[in-house]
């Protein structure tokens, strides 16, 4: 209740207390708060706090009334002692009714209801004389555009979504552009002359849009005086709905027909793979309708308190910390991986999954990762373009939902020094649209009747790794990944593949004339306990040090960075495999036998197979001796994209031409330099505006810090004065990985001796240990408390 006021004290000028509510779904309000029959505290009564039970929903909660019995029987409002108001919530409002939080009275999540496929689409398409099967034929835009547009309009109106946007993926967006997408929102409603509203959405509007192509990173493919750019619907990825907006996945191309986005090369590589995969299978005696890439992406990230995040200019503007003393505790106790999730983080992850499930995104797995405050989501496998679109939306949802819980979600590959960074493992397989996985030996042999097919496919992939390891390294190059690769937390910058002892042994025997039929072995594992039966396990162990291990029915590209749009990663994997299949087919068509071709490929490229410890200090040097691709610098890897070898590859497979490749190389250089420039300027500002004043306040010597500022400014000036893109990026990399790291040591030493009450920014301790800062009710200073629900 409000605090009593003396008589004559006048009107109340502001709130004198803060009510924090926890909303619990439960059949009885009485059971929730009044304790058990012996007077012990009930489930929601915290020890030491008097129970305050309200058997009617509080009228102040938006949409509720005193007599709202449906709410009162479903929930209880429990008031505890005064608590700090949630950040971003104005005084007088109920924190947990902020937008985006689930209400106990809300219906169950509409699983898949916001994705225009299957039963959801069928209802509206049938009204237009079509069915959901129409969308399975990706040529429908040329046949049924107007009818599908009418169905989408009806779907949108029924769901209060009358805005549409063409949703595309510009170049140079990794870890920079919010959502890594471009979009313009247009309302489908306008007004007639009589002032009445009318809704219109044509097939033309569904299929195509126009925008300024020069205002996105494009590497010279567009200019202000030649700026035309067009968005065109991508039928391979599902249309979906968020809020009042219908999202239409599209490609983005220039007026001249050049690919100015991430998706067009990916789609071209998928076409190359299906073309050459069908050809190879036909030559080996099996007729397929196509060969498609399927992927599953393991997305790692950090959650940090948003109150601490807001006190770090570097995190806000660059996604990583450019200074910061190591805390006394890190990950050295191996106590974070697969531990129970933090309570606030768990509720946030539930809300993220709920949003994703509405969109039909199968975000199945969630767990803690190795570093403090590090987590992971992983979905089910799916078609490459669909999975990449969904991953970008997952990242955007993580950003948005975490803010509602008082958290910030960090996708940068190395946001903190001294602990593990984050990756995005790209699990990749190829198969037919009907579900035959060409990397599953048993399934492939049973379906096709030809055991040579599995061996041929593996040989094509191994040859691709050997020939085009430079492109694989380029595809995972990013400013953040240079900090991460080869640091005992991610595979080194050496492109090899792990096949495992079992498959390796089979292929070695095959090359010497052994059987073509590969039957993976297994063994029984026992815990030597009477009540736990022995069980079968694969013969292959897990090798987490390989950049591209075969993991049973799939290859896992483990070196991919967490902030990346993985379109280029999969474009490279698809293209190099398609090329190898094309070369294989050409030899079959010339009269050579499959065994001879497979054996020759394996023997020629076997050096790319490495089953040992990729973290061994001597392995990178030994890899070079073998002739395996090793490119330590991400900038040097970027340069390989437009080498003569790789231009020939992409042009041969009709994926990209020379102009498109050179443009992407330029965009990569520019993004690298720009990222480093922002980081250096943040470090300079943090020193001048925060660190140096704090050190002076502590009566300590600030001269070394002033010297740091001068050193950084001089190094940045050298970068600015270099005109050549590659040379400039090389200088930026040296500035980032050498100069900034060296100068940071001086700053971190100053933090170590500065009194904590004078240090002006959030420390690593403030950022990394949600659990330690949390009270017994799941509350962390500056973070919203836990929303209890089913």
mmCIF file of N, CA and C in Angstrom, residues 541-663:
data_model
loop_
_atom_site.group_PDB
_atom_site.id
_atom_site.type_symbol
_atom_site.label_atom_id
_atom_site.label_comp_id
_atom_site.label_asym_id
_atom_site.label_seq_id
_atom_site.Cartn_x
_atom_site.Cartn_y
_atom_site.Cartn_z
ATOM 1 N N UNK A 541 35.610 -40.744 -33.278
ATOM 2 C CA UNK A 541 35.612 -39.787 -32.181
ATOM 3 C C UNK A 541 35.308 -38.399 -32.758
ATOM 4 N N UNK A 542 35.176 -37.420 -31.926
ATOM 5 C CA UNK A 542 34.934 -36.050 -32.375
ATOM 6 C C UNK A 542 36.263 -35.293 -32.401
ATOM 7 N N UNK A 543 36.554 -34.638 -33.520
ATOM 8 C CA UNK A 543 37.775 -33.838 -33.626
ATOM 9 C C UNK A 543 37.379 -32.375 -33.740
ATOM 10 N N UNK A 544 37.480 -31.670 -32.627
ATOM 11 C CA UNK A 544 37.066 -30.268 -32.591
ATOM 12 C C UNK A 544 38.156 -29.321 -33.092
ATOM 13 N N UNK A 545 39.311 -29.884 -33.457
ATOM 14 C CA UNK A 545 40.417 -29.026 -33.896
ATOM 15 C C UNK A 545 40.510 -28.915 -35.413
ATOM 16 N N UNK A 546 39.700 -29.680 -36.124
ATOM 17 C CA UNK A 546 39.723 -29.627 -37.584
ATOM 18 C C UNK A 546 38.775 -28.540 -38.075
ATOM 19 N N UNK A 547 39.165 -27.791 -39.099
ATOM 20 C CA UNK A 547 38.261 -26.768 -39.612
ATOM 21 C C UNK A 547 37.077 -27.341 -40.372
ATOM 22 N N UNK A 548 37.232 -28.579 -40.905
ATOM 23 C CA UNK A 548 36.192 -29.125 -41.777
ATOM 24 C C UNK A 548 36.110 -30.638 -41.602
ATOM 25 N N UNK A 549 35.668 -31.102 -40.420
ATOM 26 C CA UNK A 549 35.630 -32.539 -40.177
ATOM 27 C C UNK A 549 34.366 -33.197 -40.732
ATOM 28 N N UNK A 550 34.528 -34.456 -41.136
ATOM 29 C CA UNK A 550 33.370 -35.292 -41.471
ATOM 30 C C UNK A 550 32.823 -35.819 -40.164
ATOM 31 N N UNK A 551 31.567 -35.514 -39.892
ATOM 32 C CA UNK A 551 30.988 -35.882 -38.603
ATOM 33 C C UNK A 551 29.932 -36.945 -38.696
ATOM 34 N N UNK A 552 29.962 -37.765 -39.719
ATOM 35 C CA UNK A 552 28.910 -38.751 -39.890
ATOM 36 C C UNK A 552 27.743 -38.130 -40.629
ATOM 37 N N UNK A 553 27.637 -38.353 -41.910
ATOM 38 C CA UNK A 553 26.541 -37.859 -42.763
ATOM 39 C C UNK A 553 26.615 -36.367 -43.062
ATOM 40 N N UNK A 554 27.660 -35.699 -42.634
ATOM 41 C CA UNK A 554 27.785 -34.259 -42.893
ATOM 42 C C UNK A 554 29.235 -33.841 -42.690
ATOM 43 N N UNK A 555 29.598 -32.701 -43.260
ATOM 44 C CA UNK A 555 30.841 -32.026 -42.926
ATOM 45 C C UNK A 555 30.489 -30.788 -42.104
ATOM 46 N N UNK A 556 31.333 -30.490 -41.130
ATOM 47 C CA UNK A 556 31.089 -29.350 -40.242
ATOM 48 C C UNK A 556 32.198 -28.322 -40.434
ATOM 49 N N UNK A 557 31.857 -27.191 -41.005
ATOM 50 C CA UNK A 557 32.828 -26.102 -41.168
ATOM 51 C C UNK A 557 32.863 -25.349 -39.841
ATOM 52 N N UNK A 558 33.843 -25.681 -38.998
ATOM 53 C CA UNK A 558 33.871 -25.206 -37.621
ATOM 54 C C UNK A 558 34.525 -23.833 -37.467
ATOM 55 N N UNK A 559 35.175 -23.355 -38.513
ATOM 56 C CA UNK A 559 35.967 -22.130 -38.378
ATOM 57 C C UNK A 559 35.185 -20.865 -38.699
ATOM 58 N N UNK A 560 33.896 -20.979 -38.991
ATOM 59 C CA UNK A 560 33.086 -19.822 -39.392
ATOM 60 C C UNK A 560 32.884 -18.893 -38.197
ATOM 61 N N UNK A 561 32.888 -17.588 -38.444
ATOM 62 C CA UNK A 561 32.702 -16.597 -37.387
ATOM 63 C C UNK A 561 31.243 -16.379 -37.039
ATOM 64 N N UNK A 562 30.998 -16.015 -35.796
ATOM 65 C CA UNK A 562 29.633 -15.925 -35.281
ATOM 66 C C UNK A 562 28.809 -14.798 -35.897
ATOM 67 N N UNK A 563 29.453 -13.710 -36.306
ATOM 68 C CA UNK A 563 28.689 -12.567 -36.823
ATOM 69 C C UNK A 563 28.400 -12.678 -38.306
ATOM 70 N N UNK A 564 28.915 -13.705 -38.960
ATOM 71 C CA UNK A 564 28.869 -13.782 -40.407
ATOM 72 C C UNK A 564 27.500 -14.143 -40.977
ATOM 73 N N UNK A 565 27.164 -13.530 -42.093
ATOM 74 C CA UNK A 565 26.186 -14.086 -43.015
ATOM 75 C C UNK A 565 26.937 -15.194 -43.760
ATOM 76 N N UNK A 566 26.467 -16.425 -43.647
ATOM 77 C CA UNK A 566 27.258 -17.545 -44.162
ATOM 78 C C UNK A 566 26.958 -17.855 -45.624
ATOM 79 N N UNK A 567 26.384 -16.898 -46.346
ATOM 80 C CA UNK A 567 26.115 -17.123 -47.768
ATOM 81 C C UNK A 567 27.400 -17.422 -48.533
ATOM 82 N N UNK A 568 28.451 -16.634 -48.303
ATOM 83 C CA UNK A 568 29.703 -16.867 -49.029
ATOM 84 C C UNK A 568 30.316 -18.195 -48.638
ATOM 85 N N UNK A 569 30.220 -18.571 -47.374
ATOM 86 C CA UNK A 569 30.745 -19.863 -46.925
ATOM 87 C C UNK A 569 30.131 -20.987 -47.748
ATOM 88 N N UNK A 570 28.817 -20.978 -47.890
ATOM 89 C CA UNK A 570 28.138 -22.059 -48.594
ATOM 90 C C UNK A 570 28.241 -21.916 -50.105
ATOM 91 N N UNK A 571 28.397 -20.683 -50.576
ATOM 92 C CA UNK A 571 28.674 -20.487 -51.998
ATOM 93 C C UNK A 571 29.972 -21.183 -52.376
ATOM 94 N N UNK A 572 30.985 -21.032 -51.545
ATOM 95 C CA UNK A 572 32.284 -21.665 -51.818
ATOM 96 C C UNK A 572 32.167 -23.183 -51.756
ATOM 97 N N UNK A 573 31.536 -23.721 -50.705
ATOM 98 C CA UNK A 573 31.419 -25.179 -50.576
ATOM 99 C C UNK A 573 30.647 -25.764 -51.754
ATOM 100 N N UNK A 574 29.548 -25.120 -52.136
ATOM 101 C CA UNK A 574 28.753 -25.618 -53.259
ATOM 102 C C UNK A 574 29.540 -25.564 -54.566
ATOM 103 N N UNK A 575 30.239 -24.435 -54.787
ATOM 104 C CA UNK A 575 30.910 -24.231 -56.068
ATOM 105 C C UNK A 575 32.085 -25.173 -56.247
ATOM 106 N N UNK A 576 32.901 -25.324 -55.190
ATOM 107 C CA UNK A 576 34.074 -26.193 -55.344
ATOM 108 C C UNK A 576 33.647 -27.643 -55.510
ATOM 109 N N UNK A 577 32.533 -28.036 -54.878
ATOM 110 C CA UNK A 577 32.038 -29.405 -55.038
ATOM 111 C C UNK A 577 31.434 -29.605 -56.424
ATOM 112 N N UNK A 578 30.697 -28.601 -56.898
ATOM 113 C CA UNK A 578 30.105 -28.690 -58.238
ATOM 114 C C UNK A 578 31.187 -28.801 -59.309
ATOM 115 N N UNK A 579 32.272 -28.037 -59.140
ATOM 116 C CA UNK A 579 33.368 -28.114 -60.115
ATOM 117 C C UNK A 579 33.980 -29.514 -60.132
ATOM 118 N N UNK A 580 34.213 -30.062 -58.950
ATOM 119 C CA UNK A 580 34.806 -31.400 -58.880
ATOM 120 C C UNK A 580 33.875 -32.431 -59.506
ATOM 121 N N UNK A 581 32.578 -32.290 -59.282
ATOM 122 C CA UNK A 581 31.616 -33.217 -59.889
ATOM 123 C C UNK A 581 31.600 -33.077 -61.408
ATOM 124 N N UNK A 582 31.717 -31.828 -61.886
ATOM 125 C CA UNK A 582 31.743 -31.604 -63.338
ATOM 126 C C UNK A 582 32.961 -32.280 -63.956
ATOM 127 N N UNK A 583 34.113 -32.130 -63.328
ATOM 128 C CA UNK A 583 35.333 -32.751 -63.843
ATOM 129 C C UNK A 583 35.234 -34.284 -63.798
ATOM 130 N N UNK A 584 34.627 -34.788 -62.730
ATOM 131 C CA UNK A 584 34.444 -36.235 -62.589
ATOM 132 C C UNK A 584 33.546 -36.751 -63.717
ATOM 133 N N UNK A 585 32.430 -36.028 -63.947
ATOM 134 C CA UNK A 585 31.502 -36.460 -65.000
ATOM 135 C C UNK A 585 32.160 -36.431 -66.372
ATOM 136 N N UNK A 586 32.963 -35.402 -66.608
ATOM 137 C CA UNK A 586 33.642 -35.312 -67.909
ATOM 138 C C UNK A 586 34.522 -36.533 -68.149
ATOM 139 N N UNK A 587 35.176 -37.022 -67.108
ATOM 140 C CA UNK A 587 36.017 -38.207 -67.259
ATOM 141 C C UNK A 587 35.179 -39.467 -67.459
ATOM 142 N N UNK A 588 34.052 -39.551 -66.734
ATOM 143 C CA UNK A 588 33.157 -40.695 -66.950
ATOM 144 C C UNK A 588 32.641 -40.706 -68.386
ATOM 145 N N UNK A 589 32.283 -39.539 -68.862
ATOM 146 C CA UNK A 589 31.723 -39.424 -70.215
ATOM 147 C C UNK A 589 32.775 -39.703 -71.295
ATOM 148 N N UNK A 590 34.031 -39.578 -70.913
ATOM 149 C CA UNK A 590 35.103 -39.892 -71.870
ATOM 150 C C UNK A 590 35.451 -41.381 -71.869
ATOM 151 N N UNK A 591 34.817 -42.150 -70.972
ATOM 152 C CA UNK A 591 35.007 -43.591 -70.968
ATOM 153 C C UNK A 591 35.771 -44.153 -69.794
ATOM 154 N N UNK A 592 36.274 -43.322 -68.863
ATOM 155 C CA UNK A 592 37.010 -43.847 -67.705
ATOM 156 C C UNK A 592 36.047 -44.451 -66.695
ATOM 157 N N UNK A 593 36.551 -45.373 -65.896
ATOM 158 C CA UNK A 593 35.733 -46.009 -64.877
ATOM 159 C C UNK A 593 35.701 -45.212 -63.586
ATOM 160 N N UNK A 594 34.623 -45.394 -62.816
ATOM 161 C CA UNK A 594 34.445 -44.633 -61.574
ATOM 162 C C UNK A 594 35.546 -44.922 -60.569
ATOM 163 N N UNK A 595 35.906 -46.193 -60.393
ATOM 164 C CA UNK A 595 36.934 -46.532 -59.405
ATOM 165 C C UNK A 595 38.258 -45.862 -59.751
ATOM 166 N N UNK A 596 38.617 -45.870 -61.019
ATOM 167 C CA UNK A 596 39.881 -45.241 -61.422
ATOM 168 C C UNK A 596 39.866 -43.739 -61.125
ATOM 169 N N UNK A 597 38.762 -43.091 -61.427
ATOM 170 C CA UNK A 597 38.669 -41.637 -61.208
ATOM 171 C C UNK A 597 38.726 -41.330 -59.719
ATOM 172 N N UNK A 598 37.936 -42.060 -58.929
ATOM 173 C CA UNK A 598 37.903 -41.825 -57.486
ATOM 174 C C UNK A 598 39.274 -42.053 -56.863
ATOM 175 N N UNK A 599 39.923 -43.141 -57.248
ATOM 176 C CA UNK A 599 41.244 -43.466 -56.698
ATOM 177 C C UNK A 599 42.262 -42.384 -57.053
ATOM 178 N N UNK A 600 42.232 -41.939 -58.289
ATOM 179 C CA UNK A 600 43.172 -40.897 -58.709
ATOM 180 C C UNK A 600 42.942 -39.602 -57.937
ATOM 181 N N UNK A 601 41.661 -39.215 -57.769
ATOM 182 C CA UNK A 601 41.339 -37.988 -57.018
ATOM 183 C C UNK A 601 41.836 -38.091 -55.583
ATOM 184 N N UNK A 602 41.563 -39.209 -54.938
ATOM 185 C CA UNK A 602 41.948 -39.359 -53.537
ATOM 186 C C UNK A 602 43.469 -39.340 -53.377
ATOM 187 N N UNK A 603 44.164 -40.051 -54.223
ATOM 188 C CA UNK A 603 45.626 -40.089 -54.107
ATOM 189 C C UNK A 603 46.240 -38.709 -54.364
ATOM 190 N N UNK A 604 45.691 -37.988 -55.327
ATOM 191 C CA UNK A 604 46.241 -36.677 -55.679
ATOM 192 C C UNK A 604 46.013 -35.654 -54.577
ATOM 193 N N UNK A 605 44.888 -35.756 -53.880
ATOM 194 C CA UNK A 605 44.514 -34.713 -52.918
ATOM 195 C C UNK A 605 44.492 -35.220 -51.473
ATOM 196 N N UNK A 606 45.044 -36.397 -51.234
ATOM 197 C CA UNK A 606 44.990 -37.013 -49.900
ATOM 198 C C UNK A 606 45.713 -36.168 -48.850
ATOM 199 N N UNK A 607 46.642 -35.322 -49.295
ATOM 200 C CA UNK A 607 47.377 -34.515 -48.323
ATOM 201 C C UNK A 607 46.478 -33.585 -47.532
ATOM 202 N N UNK A 608 45.279 -33.286 -48.045
ATOM 203 C CA UNK A 608 44.361 -32.397 -47.338
ATOM 204 C C UNK A 608 43.651 -33.090 -46.176
ATOM 205 N N UNK A 609 43.812 -34.424 -46.071
ATOM 206 C CA UNK A 609 43.195 -35.178 -44.973
ATOM 207 C C UNK A 609 44.152 -35.197 -43.792
ATOM 208 N N UNK A 610 43.682 -34.714 -42.653
ATOM 209 C CA UNK A 610 44.506 -34.701 -41.440
ATOM 210 C C UNK A 610 43.624 -35.063 -40.254
ATOM 211 N N UNK A 611 43.906 -36.191 -39.647
ATOM 212 C CA UNK A 611 43.095 -36.683 -38.533
ATOM 213 C C UNK A 611 43.704 -36.388 -37.166
ATOM 214 N N UNK A 612 44.803 -35.635 -37.141
ATOM 215 C CA UNK A 612 45.496 -35.382 -35.881
ATOM 216 C C UNK A 612 44.993 -34.160 -35.153
ATOM 217 N N UNK A 613 45.821 -33.654 -34.256
ATOM 218 C CA UNK A 613 45.476 -32.521 -33.394
ATOM 219 C C UNK A 613 45.781 -31.204 -34.111
ATOM 220 N N UNK A 614 44.765 -30.525 -34.567
ATOM 221 C CA UNK A 614 44.945 -29.259 -35.264
ATOM 222 C C UNK A 614 45.447 -28.151 -34.374
ATOM 223 N N UNK A 615 45.382 -28.334 -33.042
ATOM 224 C CA UNK A 615 45.885 -27.325 -32.113
ATOM 225 C C UNK A 615 47.376 -27.502 -31.812
ATOM 226 N N UNK A 616 47.974 -28.572 -32.297
ATOM 227 C CA UNK A 616 49.403 -28.802 -32.047
ATOM 228 C C UNK A 616 50.220 -27.647 -32.622
ATOM 229 N N UNK A 617 51.196 -27.196 -31.857
ATOM 230 C CA UNK A 617 51.963 -26.019 -32.259
ATOM 231 C C UNK A 617 52.676 -26.206 -33.595
ATOM 232 N N UNK A 618 53.110 -27.420 -33.875
ATOM 233 C CA UNK A 618 53.880 -27.639 -35.098
ATOM 234 C C UNK A 618 53.010 -27.954 -36.313
ATOM 235 N N UNK A 619 51.693 -28.121 -36.117
ATOM 236 C CA UNK A 619 50.848 -28.515 -37.246
ATOM 237 C C UNK A 619 50.795 -27.468 -38.369
ATOM 238 N N UNK A 620 50.613 -26.173 -38.098
ATOM 239 C CA UNK A 620 50.568 -25.214 -39.218
ATOM 240 C C UNK A 620 51.804 -25.267 -40.107
ATOM 241 N N UNK A 621 52.982 -25.408 -39.500
ATOM 242 C CA UNK A 621 54.203 -25.488 -40.305
ATOM 243 C C UNK A 621 54.262 -26.798 -41.094
ATOM 244 N N UNK A 622 53.842 -27.882 -40.463
ATOM 245 C CA UNK A 622 53.830 -29.166 -41.163
ATOM 246 C C UNK A 622 52.816 -29.147 -42.307
ATOM 247 N N UNK A 623 51.705 -28.418 -42.096
ATOM 248 C CA UNK A 623 50.698 -28.324 -43.145
ATOM 249 C C UNK A 623 51.266 -27.648 -44.385
ATOM 250 N N UNK A 624 52.056 -26.611 -44.164
ATOM 251 C CA UNK A 624 52.685 -25.916 -45.288
ATOM 252 C C UNK A 624 53.634 -26.853 -46.024
ATOM 253 N N UNK A 625 54.375 -27.654 -45.274
ATOM 254 C CA UNK A 625 55.286 -28.619 -45.895
ATOM 255 C C UNK A 625 54.521 -29.626 -46.754
ATOM 256 N N UNK A 626 53.325 -29.966 -46.318
ATOM 257 C CA UNK A 626 52.494 -30.893 -47.084
ATOM 258 C C UNK A 626 51.955 -30.245 -48.366
ATOM 259 N N UNK A 627 51.886 -28.915 -48.368
ATOM 260 C CA UNK A 627 51.278 -28.228 -49.500
ATOM 261 C C UNK A 627 49.828 -27.881 -49.278
ATOM 262 N N UNK A 628 49.412 -27.828 -47.987
ATOM 263 C CA UNK A 628 48.035 -27.473 -47.639
ATOM 264 C C UNK A 628 47.925 -25.951 -47.520
ATOM 265 N N UNK A 629 46.768 -25.426 -47.886
ATOM 266 C CA UNK A 629 46.545 -23.988 -47.790
ATOM 267 C C UNK A 629 46.612 -23.515 -46.339
ATOM 268 N N UNK A 630 47.474 -22.548 -46.068
ATOM 269 C CA UNK A 630 47.544 -21.877 -44.770
ATOM 270 C C UNK A 630 47.655 -20.377 -45.044
ATOM 271 N N UNK A 631 46.663 -19.618 -44.594
ATOM 272 C CA UNK A 631 46.660 -18.162 -44.767
ATOM 273 C C UNK A 631 46.311 -17.552 -43.410
ATOM 274 N N UNK A 632 47.302 -17.070 -42.692
ATOM 275 C CA UNK A 632 47.079 -16.558 -41.339
ATOM 276 C C UNK A 632 46.285 -15.268 -41.329
ATOM 277 N N UNK A 633 46.511 -14.408 -42.300
ATOM 278 C CA UNK A 633 45.881 -13.091 -42.318
ATOM 279 C C UNK A 633 44.565 -13.118 -43.078
ATOM 280 N N UNK A 634 43.513 -12.609 -42.444
ATOM 281 C CA UNK A 634 42.235 -12.492 -43.124
ATOM 282 C C UNK A 634 42.310 -11.574 -44.328
ATOM 283 N N UNK A 635 43.151 -10.544 -44.256
ATOM 284 C CA UNK A 635 43.304 -9.624 -45.381
ATOM 285 C C UNK A 635 43.925 -10.348 -46.569
ATOM 286 N N UNK A 636 44.947 -11.171 -46.322
ATOM 287 C CA UNK A 636 45.548 -11.949 -47.401
ATOM 288 C C UNK A 636 44.535 -12.942 -47.982
ATOM 289 N N UNK A 637 43.669 -13.461 -47.126
ATOM 290 C CA UNK A 637 42.639 -14.383 -47.613
ATOM 291 C C UNK A 637 41.655 -13.662 -48.527
ATOM 292 N N UNK A 638 41.283 -12.428 -48.151
ATOM 293 C CA UNK A 638 40.399 -11.650 -49.023
ATOM 294 C C UNK A 638 40.978 -11.530 -50.430
ATOM 295 N N UNK A 639 42.281 -11.330 -50.505
ATOM 296 C CA UNK A 639 42.942 -11.115 -51.797
ATOM 297 C C UNK A 639 42.784 -12.318 -52.716
ATOM 298 N N UNK A 640 42.695 -13.517 -52.111
ATOM 299 C CA UNK A 640 42.600 -14.728 -52.916
ATOM 300 C C UNK A 640 41.288 -14.821 -53.682
ATOM 301 N N UNK A 641 40.261 -14.100 -53.234
ATOM 302 C CA UNK A 641 38.960 -14.209 -53.887
ATOM 303 C C UNK A 641 39.036 -13.902 -55.376
ATOM 304 N N UNK A 642 39.830 -12.904 -55.736
ATOM 305 C CA UNK A 642 39.887 -12.474 -57.139
ATOM 306 C C UNK A 642 41.190 -12.882 -57.818
ATOM 307 N N UNK A 643 41.789 -13.990 -57.346
ATOM 308 C CA UNK A 643 42.966 -14.523 -58.032
ATOM 309 C C UNK A 643 42.525 -15.148 -59.358
ATOM 310 N N UNK A 644 43.466 -15.347 -60.244
ATOM 311 C CA UNK A 644 43.135 -15.911 -61.559
ATOM 312 C C UNK A 644 42.484 -17.287 -61.420
ATOM 313 N N UNK A 645 43.013 -18.122 -60.526
ATOM 314 C CA UNK A 645 42.451 -19.460 -60.313
ATOM 315 C C UNK A 645 40.977 -19.386 -59.912
ATOM 316 N N UNK A 646 40.684 -18.471 -59.010
ATOM 317 C CA UNK A 646 39.334 -18.425 -58.467
ATOM 318 C C UNK A 646 38.353 -17.702 -59.387
ATOM 319 N N UNK A 647 38.827 -16.746 -60.144
ATOM 320 C CA UNK A 647 37.972 -16.146 -61.173
ATOM 321 C C UNK A 647 37.574 -17.215 -62.184
ATOM 322 N N UNK A 648 38.548 -18.036 -62.572
ATOM 323 C CA UNK A 648 38.264 -19.112 -63.521
ATOM 324 C C UNK A 648 37.240 -20.094 -62.951
ATOM 325 N N UNK A 649 37.373 -20.441 -61.662
ATOM 326 C CA UNK A 649 36.429 -21.367 -61.023
ATOM 327 C C UNK A 649 35.010 -20.807 -61.058
ATOM 328 N N UNK A 650 34.835 -19.595 -60.545
ATOM 329 C CA UNK A 650 33.486 -19.045 -60.425
ATOM 330 C C UNK A 650 32.860 -18.755 -61.788
ATOM 331 N N UNK A 651 33.673 -18.348 -62.746
ATOM 332 C CA UNK A 651 33.116 -18.104 -64.072
ATOM 333 C C UNK A 651 32.746 -19.426 -64.759
ATOM 334 N N UNK A 652 33.586 -20.435 -64.579
ATOM 335 C CA UNK A 652 33.287 -21.750 -65.163
ATOM 336 C C UNK A 652 31.963 -22.293 -64.635
ATOM 337 N N UNK A 653 31.716 -22.110 -63.340
ATOM 338 C CA UNK A 653 30.492 -22.648 -62.735
ATOM 339 C C UNK A 653 29.334 -21.660 -62.783
ATOM 340 N N UNK A 654 29.528 -20.511 -63.433
ATOM 341 C CA UNK A 654 28.476 -19.501 -63.628
ATOM 342 C C UNK A 654 27.932 -18.980 -62.305
ATOM 343 N N UNK A 655 28.839 -18.749 -61.360
ATOM 344 C CA UNK A 655 28.451 -18.258 -60.034
ATOM 345 C C UNK A 655 28.754 -16.763 -59.893
ATOM 346 N N UNK A 656 29.940 -16.325 -60.249
ATOM 347 C CA UNK A 656 30.309 -14.909 -60.252
ATOM 348 C C UNK A 656 31.292 -14.652 -61.380
ATOM 349 N N UNK A 657 31.261 -13.418 -61.898
ATOM 350 C CA UNK A 657 32.244 -13.050 -62.906
ATOM 351 C C UNK A 657 33.354 -12.215 -62.270
ATOM 352 N N UNK A 658 34.318 -11.844 -63.090
ATOM 353 C CA UNK A 658 35.484 -11.127 -62.577
ATOM 354 C C UNK A 658 35.090 -9.827 -61.894
ATOM 355 N N UNK A 659 34.179 -9.070 -62.486
ATOM 356 C CA UNK A 659 33.786 -7.783 -61.902
ATOM 357 C C UNK A 659 33.136 -7.973 -60.533
ATOM 358 N N UNK A 660 32.289 -8.978 -60.405
ATOM 359 C CA UNK A 660 31.624 -9.241 -59.128
ATOM 360 C C UNK A 660 32.625 -9.691 -58.065
ATOM 361 N N UNK A 661 33.615 -10.470 -58.456
ATOM 362 C CA UNK A 661 34.621 -10.935 -57.501
ATOM 363 C C UNK A 661 35.528 -9.800 -57.050
ATOM 364 N N UNK A 662 35.972 -8.994 -57.984
ATOM 365 C CA UNK A 662 36.830 -7.861 -57.621
ATOM 366 C C UNK A 662 36.080 -6.856 -56.764
ATOM 367 N N UNK A 663 34.787 -6.673 -57.043
ATOM 368 C CA UNK A 663 33.987 -5.766 -56.218
ATOM 369 C C UNK A 663 33.886 -6.272 -54.789
#
